[in-house]
Amino acid sequence: MGANSSSISELPENEYLKKLSGAEPISENDPFWNQLLSFSFTTPTNSADLKLLEEATISVCKSLVEKNPRTGNLGSLIKVFLSRTKELKISAECQNHLFIWQAHNALFIICCLLKVFISRMSEEELKLHFTYEEKAPGSYGTECEDLIEELLCCLIQLIVEIPLFLPYTSRLVKTLLYNFIRQERSPPPGTHVFQQQTDGGGLLYGIASGVATGLWTVFTLGGVGSKPPPQLEQCSPLANQSLLLLLVLANLTDAPDTPNPYRQAIMSFKNTQGFTAYSSSNPHAFQINFNSLYTALCEQQKCDQATLLLYMLLHQNTNVRTYVLARTDIENLVLPILEILYHVEERNSHHVYMALIILLILTEDDGFNRSIHEVILKNINWYAERVLTEISLGSLLILVVIRTIQYNMTRTRDKYLHTNCLAALANMSAQFRSLHQYAAQRIISLFSLLSKKHNKVLEQATQSLRGSLGSNDSPLPDYAQDLNVIEEVIRMMLEIINSCLTNSLHHNPNLVYALLYKRDLFEQFRTHPSFQDIMQNIDLVISFFSSRLEQAGAELSVERVLEIIKQGAVALPKDRLRKFPELKFKYVEEEQPEEFFIPYVWSLVYNSAVALYWNPHDIQLFTMDSG
């Protein structure tokens, strides 16, 4: 590095880097810094290039790690960077591109060095590298200068822009959210970092073209005059990095006496278009455009981090949840979530969990459960099992959740997934309306699958018990536990069917039709002690409508059967159906949610951060196959 362009292969022998990592202390006022920072090195645009950069500079970094406690050169570099950032606005206004360029380069070097430092030493050792202070001979200890806080504050200022009208935390959260919302693309290939100002845009344009285009390269490690990889051409590196940083900050654990301020800010921000007067009594409160946020959330659900953000907002911010539930275009949000669940084979388990919990949170609201049956969709192309030319959003939601349950039964056998799927169906069941015939069939088909599984496990348990009478050598498989789990799921399915029949029988002729078509499935559960009570209503409905069909004669068409069912639904006295407590399930986080979320967030950083390389052998927080 230095005045001439550098390539990765030249870095180990670069004289300026050798001096930086050498045994000689370098004052922050030394002309050396102007020489070191005057380089036009093309920064990496992907993790593979960054890995090469890290491997090429490892000798320099090791030398600095060893000698910096005595030289303090890292601290001097940070001070140089801090001094330049203080003049950035003036530099942008005066078009002092050289000054901005050097600030950009200083931050890039600091970023690369700290990445290695953090991975190679403990927190206490790292602090020592920030607290170096040169002492005159014979002087005694004075307070060390701690640069960590000043560096962090400076970085936040660069992100959110000066002046700050809110506390750092709220302003940072707001800026990161807007970065996600805007989804701005990185500068096009071949664009020089410091373009000449031609339209007289003034200070704001100067900052945008100088600081944003230049320093943005460091924040996202995007290319300067280099072609980005294909995956970056379709996304915004700035939005991605901002979202990941927001998730990391929001999932920091609380201090003993102080809750996480970033999480507090996420929990409390409001809509700029709201009717209530904005109050600043909450130190973390701020306002943001909910319509823009909603649009971005709808468009970005293909990635884990956007789904995790949506989960956090719905679960923690009542203002956002109320706004989302009031939207008249809720299908724009629900359809991408359903696609995640539909392609469960291609998604990691954490992404599926988040999508499912989002549905569970939404189904806690009766208004949502009613409205989804009023939204009619045309031609759902990604649903491959059957051509769906026209179906309600509610029926599609049921189909996808049932498909997820069936996939889980045959593949993962995750009780947590089962529980949340059934809870979402249960929450919706009282408001089932005009169920599509295929959705009604799948509800009964799922019950059929459970019934067969129940009989199979029951038979295995019986055979195992018989075999054990002649031998005491081998332990018995725990079929009782398996049977108990299956019976719990069967009970829940019966409750869901019963809830629909009790509350909206006349709205769902297709479900009654499917019930009658597979009536023999329910026979074995009529006298089962675990299901007798809940079977009363189902048995009554089957008997009532079977009798009316017998009276109508044989060889009835599907249309005629449905007509008889609709007439019978009006004639059936509602007081004959026994009332059960309403099915309502509410999502509650585990007692220590950080045990799930912190490793998950950092796995997203590892897998999704733009052009960041992390040595997989050093990862301790999560396993490489998690998520």
PDB file of C-alpha atoms in Angstrom, residues 26-34 76 79-80 83:
ATOM      1  CA  ILE A  26       4.644   6.187  14.890  1.00  0.00           C
ATOM      2  CA  SER A  27       3.160   9.458  16.078  1.00  0.00           C
ATOM      3  CA  GLU A  28      -0.313  10.343  14.821  1.00  0.00           C
ATOM      4  CA  ASN A  29       1.250  13.537  13.374  1.00  0.00           C
ATOM      5  CA  ASP A  30       3.889  11.662  11.381  1.00  0.00           C
ATOM      6  CA  PRO A  31       3.814  12.255   7.564  1.00  0.00           C
ATOM      7  CA  PHE A  32       3.953   8.465   7.275  1.00  0.00           C
ATOM      8  CA  TRP A  33       0.147   8.294   7.545  1.00  0.00           C
ATOM      9  CA  ASN A  34      -0.339  10.344   4.379  1.00  0.00           C
ATOM     10  CA  SER A  76      -2.296   6.101  16.303  1.00  0.00           C
ATOM     11  CA  LYS A  79      -6.614   8.626  16.002  1.00  0.00           C
ATOM     12  CA  VAL A  80      -5.643   9.558  12.451  1.00  0.00           C
ATOM     13  CA  SER A  83      -9.178  13.319  13.128  1.00  0.00           C
TER      14      SER A  83
END
